[in-house]
Structure formats: structure tokens, C-alpha cells
CSV table of C-alpha atoms in Angstrom, one decimal:
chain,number,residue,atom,x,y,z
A,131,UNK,CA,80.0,-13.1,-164.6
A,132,UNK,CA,81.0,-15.7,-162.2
A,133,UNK,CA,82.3,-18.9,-163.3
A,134,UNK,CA,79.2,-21.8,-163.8
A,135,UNK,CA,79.5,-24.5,-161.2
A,136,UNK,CA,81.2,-27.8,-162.6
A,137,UNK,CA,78.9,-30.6,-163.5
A,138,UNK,CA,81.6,-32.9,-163.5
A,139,UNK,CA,83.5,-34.3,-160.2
A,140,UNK,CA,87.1,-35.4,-160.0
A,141,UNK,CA,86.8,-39.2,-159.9
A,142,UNK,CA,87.9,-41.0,-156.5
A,143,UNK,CA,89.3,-38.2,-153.9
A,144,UNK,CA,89.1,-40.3,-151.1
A,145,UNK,CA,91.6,-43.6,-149.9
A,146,UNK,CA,90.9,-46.3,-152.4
A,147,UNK,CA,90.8,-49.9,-150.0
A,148,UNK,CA,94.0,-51.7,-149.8
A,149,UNK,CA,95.6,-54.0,-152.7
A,150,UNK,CA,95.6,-58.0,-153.0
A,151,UNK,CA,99.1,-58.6,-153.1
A,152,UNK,CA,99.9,-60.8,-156.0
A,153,UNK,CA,101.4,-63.3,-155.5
A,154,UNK,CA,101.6,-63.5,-151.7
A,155,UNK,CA,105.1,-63.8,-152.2
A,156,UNK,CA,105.1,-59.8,-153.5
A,157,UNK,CA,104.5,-58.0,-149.9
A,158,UNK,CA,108.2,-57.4,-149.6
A,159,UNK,CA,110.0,-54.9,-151.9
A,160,UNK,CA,113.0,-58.4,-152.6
A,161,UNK,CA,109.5,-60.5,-153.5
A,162,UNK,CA,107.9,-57.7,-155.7
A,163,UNK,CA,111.1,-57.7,-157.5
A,164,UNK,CA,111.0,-60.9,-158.4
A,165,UNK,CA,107.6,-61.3,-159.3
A,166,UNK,CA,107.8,-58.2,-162.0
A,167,UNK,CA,111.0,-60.1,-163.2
A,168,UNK,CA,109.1,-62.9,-163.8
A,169,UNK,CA,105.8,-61.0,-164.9
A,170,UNK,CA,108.6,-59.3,-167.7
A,171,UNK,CA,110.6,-61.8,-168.5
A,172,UNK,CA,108.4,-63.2,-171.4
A,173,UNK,CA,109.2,-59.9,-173.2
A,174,UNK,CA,113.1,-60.1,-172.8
A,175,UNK,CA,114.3,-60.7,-176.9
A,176,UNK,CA,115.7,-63.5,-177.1
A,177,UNK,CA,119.1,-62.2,-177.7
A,178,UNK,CA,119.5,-59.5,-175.3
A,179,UNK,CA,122.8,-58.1,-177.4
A,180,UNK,CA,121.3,-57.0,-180.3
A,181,UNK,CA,118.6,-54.2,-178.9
A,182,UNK,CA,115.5,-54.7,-181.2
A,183,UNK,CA,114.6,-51.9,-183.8
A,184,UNK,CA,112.2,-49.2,-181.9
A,185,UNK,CA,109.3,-50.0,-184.9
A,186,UNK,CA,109.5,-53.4,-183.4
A,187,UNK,CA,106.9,-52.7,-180.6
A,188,UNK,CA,104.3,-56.3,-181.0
A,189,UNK,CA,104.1,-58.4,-177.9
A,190,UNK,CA,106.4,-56.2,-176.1
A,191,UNK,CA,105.5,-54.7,-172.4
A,192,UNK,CA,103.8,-51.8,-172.7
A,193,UNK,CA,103.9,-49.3,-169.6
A,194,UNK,CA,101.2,-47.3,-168.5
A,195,UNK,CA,102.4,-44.3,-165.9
A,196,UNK,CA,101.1,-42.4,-163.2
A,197,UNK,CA,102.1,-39.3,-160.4
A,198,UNK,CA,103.2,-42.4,-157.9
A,199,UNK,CA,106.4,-42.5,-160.2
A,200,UNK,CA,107.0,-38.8,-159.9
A,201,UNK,CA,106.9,-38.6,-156.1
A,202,UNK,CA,110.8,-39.4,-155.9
A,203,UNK,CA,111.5,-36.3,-157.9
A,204,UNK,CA,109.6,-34.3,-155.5
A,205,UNK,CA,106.3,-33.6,-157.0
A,206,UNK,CA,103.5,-34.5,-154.8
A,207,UNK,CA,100.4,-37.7,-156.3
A,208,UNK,CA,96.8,-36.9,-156.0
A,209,UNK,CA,95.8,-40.2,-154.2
A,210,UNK,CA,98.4,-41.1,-152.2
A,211,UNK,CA,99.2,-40.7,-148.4
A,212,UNK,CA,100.7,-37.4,-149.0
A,213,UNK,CA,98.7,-36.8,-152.2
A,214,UNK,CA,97.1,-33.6,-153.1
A,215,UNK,CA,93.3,-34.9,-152.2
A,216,UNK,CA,94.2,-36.8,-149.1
A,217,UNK,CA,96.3,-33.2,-147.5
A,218,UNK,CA,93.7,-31.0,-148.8
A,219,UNK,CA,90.4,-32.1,-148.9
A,220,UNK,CA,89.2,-28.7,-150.1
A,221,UNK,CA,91.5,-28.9,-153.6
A,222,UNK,CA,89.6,-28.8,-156.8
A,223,UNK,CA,91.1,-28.3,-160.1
A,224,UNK,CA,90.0,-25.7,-162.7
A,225,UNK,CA,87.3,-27.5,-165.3
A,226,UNK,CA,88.2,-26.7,-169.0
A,227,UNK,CA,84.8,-24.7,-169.5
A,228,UNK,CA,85.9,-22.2,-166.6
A,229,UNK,CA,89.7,-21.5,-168.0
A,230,UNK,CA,87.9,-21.4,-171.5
A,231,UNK,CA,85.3,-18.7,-170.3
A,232,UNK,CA,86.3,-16.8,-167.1
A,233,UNK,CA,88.7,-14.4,-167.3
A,234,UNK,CA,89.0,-14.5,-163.6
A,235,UNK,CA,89.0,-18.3,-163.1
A,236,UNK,CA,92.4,-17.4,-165.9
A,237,UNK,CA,93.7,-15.1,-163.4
A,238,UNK,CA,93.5,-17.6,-160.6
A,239,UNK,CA,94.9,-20.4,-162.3
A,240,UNK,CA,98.0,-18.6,-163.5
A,241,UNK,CA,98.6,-16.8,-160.2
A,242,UNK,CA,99.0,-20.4,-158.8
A,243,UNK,CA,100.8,-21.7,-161.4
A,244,UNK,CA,103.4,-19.0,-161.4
A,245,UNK,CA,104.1,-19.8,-158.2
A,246,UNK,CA,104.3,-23.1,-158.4
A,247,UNK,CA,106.2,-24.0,-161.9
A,248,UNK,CA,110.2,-22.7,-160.5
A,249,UNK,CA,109.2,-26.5,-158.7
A,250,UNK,CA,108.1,-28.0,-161.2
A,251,UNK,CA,110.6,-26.5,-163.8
A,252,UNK,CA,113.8,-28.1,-161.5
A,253,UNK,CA,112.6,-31.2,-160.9
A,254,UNK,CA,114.3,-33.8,-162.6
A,255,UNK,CA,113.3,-37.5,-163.4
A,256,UNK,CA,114.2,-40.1,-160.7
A,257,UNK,CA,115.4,-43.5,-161.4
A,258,UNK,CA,112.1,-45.1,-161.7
A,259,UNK,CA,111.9,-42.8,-165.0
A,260,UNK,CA,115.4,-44.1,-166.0
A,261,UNK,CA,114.8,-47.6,-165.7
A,262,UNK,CA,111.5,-47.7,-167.8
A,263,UNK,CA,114.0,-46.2,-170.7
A,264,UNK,CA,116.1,-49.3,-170.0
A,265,UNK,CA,113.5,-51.6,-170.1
A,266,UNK,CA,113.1,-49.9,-173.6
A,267,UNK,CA,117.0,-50.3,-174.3
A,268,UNK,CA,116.6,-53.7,-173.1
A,269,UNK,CA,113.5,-54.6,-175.9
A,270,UNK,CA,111.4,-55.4,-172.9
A,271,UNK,CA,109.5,-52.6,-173.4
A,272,UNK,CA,107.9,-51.1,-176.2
A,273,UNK,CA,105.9,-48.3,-176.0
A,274,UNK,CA,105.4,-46.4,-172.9
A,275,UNK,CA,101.9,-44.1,-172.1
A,276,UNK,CA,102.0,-41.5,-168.9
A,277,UNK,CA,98.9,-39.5,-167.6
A,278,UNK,CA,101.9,-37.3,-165.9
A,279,UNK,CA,102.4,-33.8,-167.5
A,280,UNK,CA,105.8,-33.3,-166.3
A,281,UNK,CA,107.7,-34.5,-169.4
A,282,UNK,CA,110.0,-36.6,-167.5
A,283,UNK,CA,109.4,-39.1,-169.4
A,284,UNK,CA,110.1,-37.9,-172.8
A,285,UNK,CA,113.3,-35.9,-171.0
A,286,UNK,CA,114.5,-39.4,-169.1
A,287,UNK,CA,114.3,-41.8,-172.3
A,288,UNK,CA,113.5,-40.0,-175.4
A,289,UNK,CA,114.5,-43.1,-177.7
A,290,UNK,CA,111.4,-44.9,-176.0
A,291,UNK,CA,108.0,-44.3,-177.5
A,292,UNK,CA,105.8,-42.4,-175.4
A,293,UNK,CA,102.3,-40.8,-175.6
A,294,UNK,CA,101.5,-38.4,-173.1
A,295,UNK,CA,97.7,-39.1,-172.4
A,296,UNK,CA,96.8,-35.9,-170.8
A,297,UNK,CA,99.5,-33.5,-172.6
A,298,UNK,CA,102.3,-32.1,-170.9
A,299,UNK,CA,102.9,-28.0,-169.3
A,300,UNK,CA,106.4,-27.3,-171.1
A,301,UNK,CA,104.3,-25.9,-173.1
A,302,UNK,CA,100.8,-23.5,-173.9
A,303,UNK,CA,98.6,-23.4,-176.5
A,304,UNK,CA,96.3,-21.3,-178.2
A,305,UNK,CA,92.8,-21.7,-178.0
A,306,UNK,CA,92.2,-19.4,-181.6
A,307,UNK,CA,95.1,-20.0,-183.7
A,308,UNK,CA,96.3,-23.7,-181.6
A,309,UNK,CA,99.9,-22.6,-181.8
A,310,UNK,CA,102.3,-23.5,-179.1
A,311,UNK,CA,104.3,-21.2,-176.8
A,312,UNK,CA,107.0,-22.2,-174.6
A,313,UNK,CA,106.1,-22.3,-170.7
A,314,UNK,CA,109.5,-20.9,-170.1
A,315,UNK,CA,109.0,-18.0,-171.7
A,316,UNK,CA,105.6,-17.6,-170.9
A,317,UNK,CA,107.1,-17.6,-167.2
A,318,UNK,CA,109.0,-15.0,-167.2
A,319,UNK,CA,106.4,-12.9,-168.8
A,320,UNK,CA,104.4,-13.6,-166.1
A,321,UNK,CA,107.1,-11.9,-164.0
A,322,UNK,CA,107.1,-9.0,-166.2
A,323,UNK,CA,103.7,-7.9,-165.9
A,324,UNK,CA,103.3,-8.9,-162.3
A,325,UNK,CA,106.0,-7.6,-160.4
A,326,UNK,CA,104.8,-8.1,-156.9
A,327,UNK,CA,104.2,-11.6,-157.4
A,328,UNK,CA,107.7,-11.8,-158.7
A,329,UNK,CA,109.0,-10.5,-155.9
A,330,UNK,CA,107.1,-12.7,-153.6
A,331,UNK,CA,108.1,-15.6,-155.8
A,332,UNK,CA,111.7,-14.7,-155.2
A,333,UNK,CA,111.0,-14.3,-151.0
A,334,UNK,CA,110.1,-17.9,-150.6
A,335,UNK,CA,112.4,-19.5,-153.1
A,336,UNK,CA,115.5,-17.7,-150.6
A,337,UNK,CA,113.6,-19.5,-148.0
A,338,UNK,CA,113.4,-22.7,-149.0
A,339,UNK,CA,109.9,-23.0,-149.0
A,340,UNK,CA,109.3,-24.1,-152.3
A,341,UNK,CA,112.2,-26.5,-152.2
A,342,UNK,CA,111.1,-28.9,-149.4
A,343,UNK,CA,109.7,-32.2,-150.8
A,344,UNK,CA,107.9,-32.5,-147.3
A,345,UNK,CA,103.8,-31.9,-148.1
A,346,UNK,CA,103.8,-30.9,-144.3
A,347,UNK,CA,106.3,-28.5,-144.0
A,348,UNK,CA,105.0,-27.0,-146.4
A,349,UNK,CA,101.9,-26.9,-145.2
A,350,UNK,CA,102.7,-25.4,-142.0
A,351,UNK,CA,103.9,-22.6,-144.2
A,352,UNK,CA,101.2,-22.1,-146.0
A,353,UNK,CA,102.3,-23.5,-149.1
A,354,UNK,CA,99.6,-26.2,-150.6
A,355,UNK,CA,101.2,-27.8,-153.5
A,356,UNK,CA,99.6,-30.2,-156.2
A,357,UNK,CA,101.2,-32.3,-158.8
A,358,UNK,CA,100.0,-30.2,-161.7
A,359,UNK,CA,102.9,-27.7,-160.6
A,360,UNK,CA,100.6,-24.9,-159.1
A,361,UNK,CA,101.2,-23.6,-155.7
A,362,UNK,CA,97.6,-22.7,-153.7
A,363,UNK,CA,98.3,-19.4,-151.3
A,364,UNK,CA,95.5,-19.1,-148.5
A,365,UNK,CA,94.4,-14.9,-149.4
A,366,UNK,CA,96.7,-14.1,-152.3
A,367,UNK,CA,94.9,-11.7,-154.7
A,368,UNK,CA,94.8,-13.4,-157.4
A,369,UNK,CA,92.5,-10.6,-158.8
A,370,UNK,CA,95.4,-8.7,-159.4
A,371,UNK,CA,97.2,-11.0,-161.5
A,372,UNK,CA,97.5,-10.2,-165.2
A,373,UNK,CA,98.8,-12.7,-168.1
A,374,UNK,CA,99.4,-12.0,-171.4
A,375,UNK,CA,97.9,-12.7,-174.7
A,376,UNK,CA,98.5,-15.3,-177.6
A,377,UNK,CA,102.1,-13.6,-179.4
A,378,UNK,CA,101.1,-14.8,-183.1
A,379,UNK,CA,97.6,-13.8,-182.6
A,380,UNK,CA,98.9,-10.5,-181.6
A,381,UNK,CA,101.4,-10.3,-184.6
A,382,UNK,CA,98.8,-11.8,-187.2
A,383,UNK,CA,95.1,-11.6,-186.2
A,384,UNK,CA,93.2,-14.9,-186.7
A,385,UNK,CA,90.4,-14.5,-189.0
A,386,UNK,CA,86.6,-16.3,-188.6
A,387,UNK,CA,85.5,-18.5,-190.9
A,388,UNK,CA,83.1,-15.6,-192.4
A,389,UNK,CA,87.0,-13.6,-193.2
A,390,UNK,CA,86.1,-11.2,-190.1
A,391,UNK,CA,88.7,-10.1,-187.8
A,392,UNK,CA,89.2,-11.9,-184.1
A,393,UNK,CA,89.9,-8.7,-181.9
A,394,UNK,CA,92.9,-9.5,-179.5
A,395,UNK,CA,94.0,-6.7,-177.4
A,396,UNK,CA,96.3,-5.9,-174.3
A,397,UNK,CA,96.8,-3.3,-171.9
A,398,UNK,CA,99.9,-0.8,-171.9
A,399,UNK,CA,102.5,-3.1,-170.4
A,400,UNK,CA,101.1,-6.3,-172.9
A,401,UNK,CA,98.4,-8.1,-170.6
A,402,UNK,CA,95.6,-9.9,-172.1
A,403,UNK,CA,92.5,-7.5,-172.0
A,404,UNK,CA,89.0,-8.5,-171.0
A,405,UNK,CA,87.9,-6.9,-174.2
A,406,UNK,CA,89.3,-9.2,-176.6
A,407,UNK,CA,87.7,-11.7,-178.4
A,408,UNK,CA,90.8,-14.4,-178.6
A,409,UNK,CA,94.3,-14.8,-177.7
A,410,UNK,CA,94.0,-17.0,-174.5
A,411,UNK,CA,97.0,-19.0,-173.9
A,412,UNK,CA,96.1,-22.2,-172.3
A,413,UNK,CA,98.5,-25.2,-170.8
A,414,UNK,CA,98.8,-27.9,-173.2
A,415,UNK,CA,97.1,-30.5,-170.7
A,416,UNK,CA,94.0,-32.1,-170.8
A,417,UNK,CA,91.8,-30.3,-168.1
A,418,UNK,CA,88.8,-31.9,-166.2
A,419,UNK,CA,85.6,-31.8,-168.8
A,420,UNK,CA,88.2,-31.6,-172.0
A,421,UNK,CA,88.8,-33.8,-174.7
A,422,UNK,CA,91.5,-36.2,-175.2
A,423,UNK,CA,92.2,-35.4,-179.0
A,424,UNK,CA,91.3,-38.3,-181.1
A,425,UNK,CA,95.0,-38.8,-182.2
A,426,UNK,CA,96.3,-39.1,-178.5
A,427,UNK,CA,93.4,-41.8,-178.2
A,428,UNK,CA,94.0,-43.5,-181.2
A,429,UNK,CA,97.6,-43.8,-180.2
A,430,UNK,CA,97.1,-44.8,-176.8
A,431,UNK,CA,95.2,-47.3,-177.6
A,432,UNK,CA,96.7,-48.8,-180.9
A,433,UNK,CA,99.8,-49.1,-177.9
A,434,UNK,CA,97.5,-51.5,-176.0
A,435,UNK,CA,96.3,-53.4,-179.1
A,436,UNK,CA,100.0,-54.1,-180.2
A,437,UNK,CA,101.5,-55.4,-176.5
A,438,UNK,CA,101.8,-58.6,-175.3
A,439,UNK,CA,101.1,-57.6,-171.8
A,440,UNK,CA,100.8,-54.0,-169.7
A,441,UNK,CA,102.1,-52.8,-166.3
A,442,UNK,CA,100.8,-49.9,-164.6
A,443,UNK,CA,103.5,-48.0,-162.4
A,444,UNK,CA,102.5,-45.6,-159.8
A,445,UNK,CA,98.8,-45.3,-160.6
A,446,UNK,CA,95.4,-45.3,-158.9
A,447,UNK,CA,93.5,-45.4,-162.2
A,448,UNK,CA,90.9,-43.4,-161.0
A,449,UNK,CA,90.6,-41.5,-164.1
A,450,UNK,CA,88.6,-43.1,-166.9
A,451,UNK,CA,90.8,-42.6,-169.6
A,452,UNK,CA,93.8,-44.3,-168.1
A,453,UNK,CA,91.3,-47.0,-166.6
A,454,UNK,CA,89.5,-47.8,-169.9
A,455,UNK,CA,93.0,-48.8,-171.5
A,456,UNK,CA,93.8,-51.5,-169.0
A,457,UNK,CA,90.2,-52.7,-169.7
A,458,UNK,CA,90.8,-52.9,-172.9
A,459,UNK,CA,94.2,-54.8,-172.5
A,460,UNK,CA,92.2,-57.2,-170.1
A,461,UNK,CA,89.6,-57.6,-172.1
A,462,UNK,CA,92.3,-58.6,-175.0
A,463,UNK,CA,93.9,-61.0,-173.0
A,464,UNK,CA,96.9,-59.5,-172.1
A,465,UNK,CA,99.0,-60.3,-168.8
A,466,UNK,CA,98.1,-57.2,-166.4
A,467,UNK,CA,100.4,-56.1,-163.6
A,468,UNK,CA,100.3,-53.5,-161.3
A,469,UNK,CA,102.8,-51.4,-159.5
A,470,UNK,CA,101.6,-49.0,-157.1
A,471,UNK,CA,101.2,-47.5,-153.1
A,472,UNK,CA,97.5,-48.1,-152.5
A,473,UNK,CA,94.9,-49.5,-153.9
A,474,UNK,CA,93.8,-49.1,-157.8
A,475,UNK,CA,90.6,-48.1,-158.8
A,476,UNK,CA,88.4,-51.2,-159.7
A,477,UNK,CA,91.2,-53.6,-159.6
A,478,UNK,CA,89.4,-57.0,-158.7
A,479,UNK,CA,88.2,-56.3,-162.8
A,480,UNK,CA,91.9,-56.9,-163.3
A,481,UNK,CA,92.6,-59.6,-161.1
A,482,UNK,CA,89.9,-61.5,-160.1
A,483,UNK,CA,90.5,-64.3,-162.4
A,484,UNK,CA,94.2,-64.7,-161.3
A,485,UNK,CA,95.5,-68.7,-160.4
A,486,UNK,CA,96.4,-69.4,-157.1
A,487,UNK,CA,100.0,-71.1,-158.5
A,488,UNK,CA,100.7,-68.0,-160.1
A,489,UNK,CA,104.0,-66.8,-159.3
A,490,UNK,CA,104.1,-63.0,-161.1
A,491,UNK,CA,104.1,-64.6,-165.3
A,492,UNK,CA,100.4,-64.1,-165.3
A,493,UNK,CA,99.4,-61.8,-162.9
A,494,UNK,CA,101.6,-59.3,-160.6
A,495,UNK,CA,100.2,-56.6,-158.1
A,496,UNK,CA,103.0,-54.8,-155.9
A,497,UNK,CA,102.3,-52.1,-153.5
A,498,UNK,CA,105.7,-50.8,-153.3
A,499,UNK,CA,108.1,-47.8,-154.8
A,500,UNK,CA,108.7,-47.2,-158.1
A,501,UNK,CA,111.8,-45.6,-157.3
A,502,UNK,CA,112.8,-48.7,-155.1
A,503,UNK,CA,111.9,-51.9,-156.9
A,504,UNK,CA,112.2,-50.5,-161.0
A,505,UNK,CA,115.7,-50.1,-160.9
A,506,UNK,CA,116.3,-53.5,-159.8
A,507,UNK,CA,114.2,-55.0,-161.7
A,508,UNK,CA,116.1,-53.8,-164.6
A,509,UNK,CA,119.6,-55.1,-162.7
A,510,UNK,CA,117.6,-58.5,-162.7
A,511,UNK,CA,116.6,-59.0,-166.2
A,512,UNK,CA,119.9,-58.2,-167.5
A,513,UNK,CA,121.5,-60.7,-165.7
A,514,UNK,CA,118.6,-63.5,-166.8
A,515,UNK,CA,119.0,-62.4,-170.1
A,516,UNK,CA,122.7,-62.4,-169.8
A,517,UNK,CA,122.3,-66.1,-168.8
A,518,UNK,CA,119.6,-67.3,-171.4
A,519,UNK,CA,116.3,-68.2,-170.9
């Protein structure tokens, strides 16, 4: 049966319209420096020797993350000029109901996604991600939430608080018995049971294909990658592809809620087969048309609820659920800045109230690298905080 047709959208694929710098003074990457160091400096402790305790999150900056700060590790953004939806108009993610009930939408998915984790799996976090952990070592940061799902956050600073809004792909879980299974493994399963993939996996790694950062090389080569690691192939069979089945579920059998059996079967080498009534392995992120679980939102938001004021870095905000929390912060009073290349979905709701003598303490929105401007930001504010306030 073929897949039903979506009835959501994704949110915002074209060019958002250019930022309001604020201040003025915040056009160059030397003015958007100091602007964030003055937008942060209220959170500085006010002994910068003695690191305060990691419970002691309360009027602290809290960061909210986006792909924009994964760029410089060389993972492509969504929204950007070399972002997924502005290269390849034609993109469009798998929706949680079509992974959940299409066993060739499954096949599709994890074609792509085999080709395109290796990427994903050696990237590593870029200084951008290292200076938010020392805005946390610093006690200028508190808490930390990302919509990425690359775990460079947890992997760059794992002493700084961090919910990961939309889950993360080092891992899969079950959609019977919820367990978690290692995407590691689970790759090299994949290999297993599909050996010509494997070996076309290992063709363009030898050429280099998957290891250019530039979108159009790439392109020209027929390689379309996205920042959710998964590779698109123009005419690769994906009907061929075969994944396999939920390991626990094989070794114990989930049971209904009336004590009858959940059938979970494979084929001779171990594949997941059609036949079976459970056992899907899914990636542990939050797909168009799913649920953010009621603990991740609770947590995200108590995060907002307990700053003193919230930057943004590398973000569009065009999904809801990332653009709801800096409502809410707004809406609490809290000091909003933002750092990010291009505009920001609905932004005037964050700044349209902003002073004109406003020099950054209030208000700060920077259209600049993360990679560039972070790290000295952090140089900055140890050397006011070195000094006194």
C-alpha cells in the first residue's frame, strides 16, 4: 500500500528576509562580539574563580541551538545559503506516520541514511560547540537546549546541562518494546544484510565524495546531503534495501496488553520481514508529525522558566517547538538575543520593543558565525571577569 500523503508541511523552506542588526553597532563580526559580551555579561558570577555548582542554573543564560552551529563541523543547515531546502528544493523529510507504517518508506529512509551516517559519524564538534561548554565552565551559562541530533553537544561539554529537543541518531529505538539500540551497531548491520550497498558505500568514501564539506561538489556528484546525516542518491534502489529487526524483541517477544504474542520475524540472513507484527527500529529523533515526549517539554521549558535571559545560536526558528520557547522567554521578560546567518522566523515578536540606546544588555541580534564570534566571546568575558565588574 503506498505511503498516505503528509498533511503536514515542513515549516519555512524558503529564504526568511534579512535580520535587524542589533545594535547597529553588531554588523561586523569585532561589533557582534562586543554586543553578546555585553548582552552576557549580567550572567558572569560575580567571582569568576570559584565556577558555580551545575544545580545552580537561576538567572543564568540559557542557550537555545540550531544546525547554523553545526555547519563548521561539516554538516550541512536546512535554511541557510547552502542549506538543505535552499540546494534542493525538491527535499522532503520522511513524516513519523510513513516510517511508522510503510515498510517501503523504512526501506528508503535507511538506504539514505546508511549512506549518509560514515559523515555524520566523523564529524566532530567545532569550536562554537566548545565555547558554549565554557560559557557553562564560566557560570555564564546554565542550561543549554539544541534542536541538533548530532550529539555534539553532549560529546563537546558533557558537564553542561543539555536537553536535546528533537532526540539525537546515536541511537534507535523500538517502537514495541521502546528499548534503545546503538546506531553503531545498527550500521554495520546494515552492511551485513546489504552487501552491494556496502560496497558502494566503500567506492565513494575512497573517493572523497562523502568527505567534501562543499554542498556543490557534491552536488555535481550526485551526492545531495541534509543535516539529518542521510545521503539522497538520484536512482538508487532503495527497494532492495533490507534492515533488520528490534534484537530484544527477537530474543523476548513483546506481549499485548490482552497477554498475546507480538509476531516479529526475519528473513534467512536476519532482515526485518513484512510479515511481522513489531520489531521496527526507529532513530531516536523527533520526526515531522511526532510528539515531543512530555518530559523533553517539560524540561525544555522549566530551562526557560529558570534563566535570566536566552540566546539563540545558529537558528532560523522556523520550527514551532523551538520558536514557542523563545516566546515564552519573551513573554517572561527575559533579555533575548540572537545569533544567526539569515533571518529568524518571526523575529520583530522578539525585537520590536528594543530601545534605540541599547547597546547589546537588552537586546542583541548578530548575523554572523558561530564558529567565528563564540569563541571570542568567551576570550572576552574572561578577561572582564578577570578585571571585576
Amino acid at each position: 500500500m503506498p505511503p498516505r500523503p503528509p498533511l503536514l508541511r515542513v515549516p519555512y523552506t524558503d529564504p526568511l528576509p534579512p535580520p535587524k542588526i542589533i545594535p547597529t553597532s553588531a554588523s561586523t563580526p569585532s561589533g557582534a562580539i562586543a554586543a553578546l559580551v555585553d548582552f552576557l555579561s549580567p550572567s558572569l558570577p560575580l567571582s569568576t574563580h570559584r565556577a558555580a555548582r551545575p544545580s545552580q542554573h537561576a538567572g543564568k543564560t540559557l542557550l537555545l541551538t540550531g544546525a547554523g552551529i553545526s555547519v563548521a563541523s561539516g554538516l550541512a543547515d536546512y535554511r541557510g545559503t547552502k542549506g538543505t531546502y535552499t540546494l534542493n528544493k525538491t527535499y522532503r523529510p520522511i513524516y513519523f506516520n510513513e516510517f511508522c507504517e510503510n515498510h517501503e518508506a523504512r526501506k528508503r529512509y535507511w538506504a539514505r541514511s546508511f549512506l549518509g551516517w560514515t559523515t555524520l559519524d566523523k564529524a566532530k564538534p567545532n569550536r562554537a560547540h566548545e565555547a558554549c561548554g565554557e560559557l557553562g565552565r564560566m557560570g555564564v551559562v546554565g542550561r543549554l537546549i539544541t534542536q541538533n541530533v548530532d550529539s555534539f553537544h553532549p560529546t563537546a561539554h558533557p558537564h553542561l546541562p543539555t536537553t536535546e529537543l528533537h532526540g539525537y541518531l546515536r541511537s534507535l529505538t523500538c517502537l514495541t518494546c521502546h528499548n534503545e539500540y546503538p546506531r553503531r551497531a545498527f550500521q554495520a548491520q546494515l552492511s551485513a544484510l546489504n552487501p552491494a550497498w556496502s560496497a558502494f558505500l566503500a567506492e565513494m568514501l575512497a573517493s572523497g565524495a562523502l568527505d567534501t564539506e562543499n554542498p556543490v561538489e557534491r552536488r555535481n556528484r550526485g551526492l545531495k546531503s541534509n543535516p539529518d546525516g542521510d545521503v539522497d542518491i538520484p536512482g538508487a534502489p532503495y527497494t532492495t534495501f533490507r534492515y533488520p529487526a528490534c534484537p530484544v524483541c527477537l530474543e523476548t517477544p513483546p506481549r499485548r496488553a490482552d497477554g498475546s504474542v507480538v509476531r516479529v520475524e526475519t528473513d534467512y540472513d536476519g532482515a526485518w520481514d513484512p510479515a511481522s507484527e513489531g520489531g521496527v527500529l526507529k532513530p531516536a529523533v523527533i520526526m515531522f508529525g511526532e510528539s515531543i515526549p512530555s518530559a523533553t517539554k517539560t524540561a525544555a521549558e522549566d530551562a526557560v522558566d529558570a534563566a535570566g535571559r536566552l540566546l539563540v545560536v545558529g537558528s532560523s526558528l522556523a520550527t514551532y517547538s523551538a520558536w514557542r520557547l523563545v516566546k515564552r522567554a519573551k513573554e517572561r521578560g527575559l533579555p533575548i538575543g540572537v545569533l544567526n546567518v539569515g533571518g529568524v522566523r518571526g523575529e520583530e515578536v522578539f525585537f520590536g520593543d528594543v530601545g534605540e540606546g541599547n547597546t547589546g544588555r537588552e537586546a542583541v541580534r548578530c548575523s554572523e558565525s558561530a564558529e567565528r564570534v563564540l569563541p571570542e566571546v568567551v576570550r572576552v568575558l574572561g578577561e572582564v571577569g578577570g578585571r571585576g565588574r
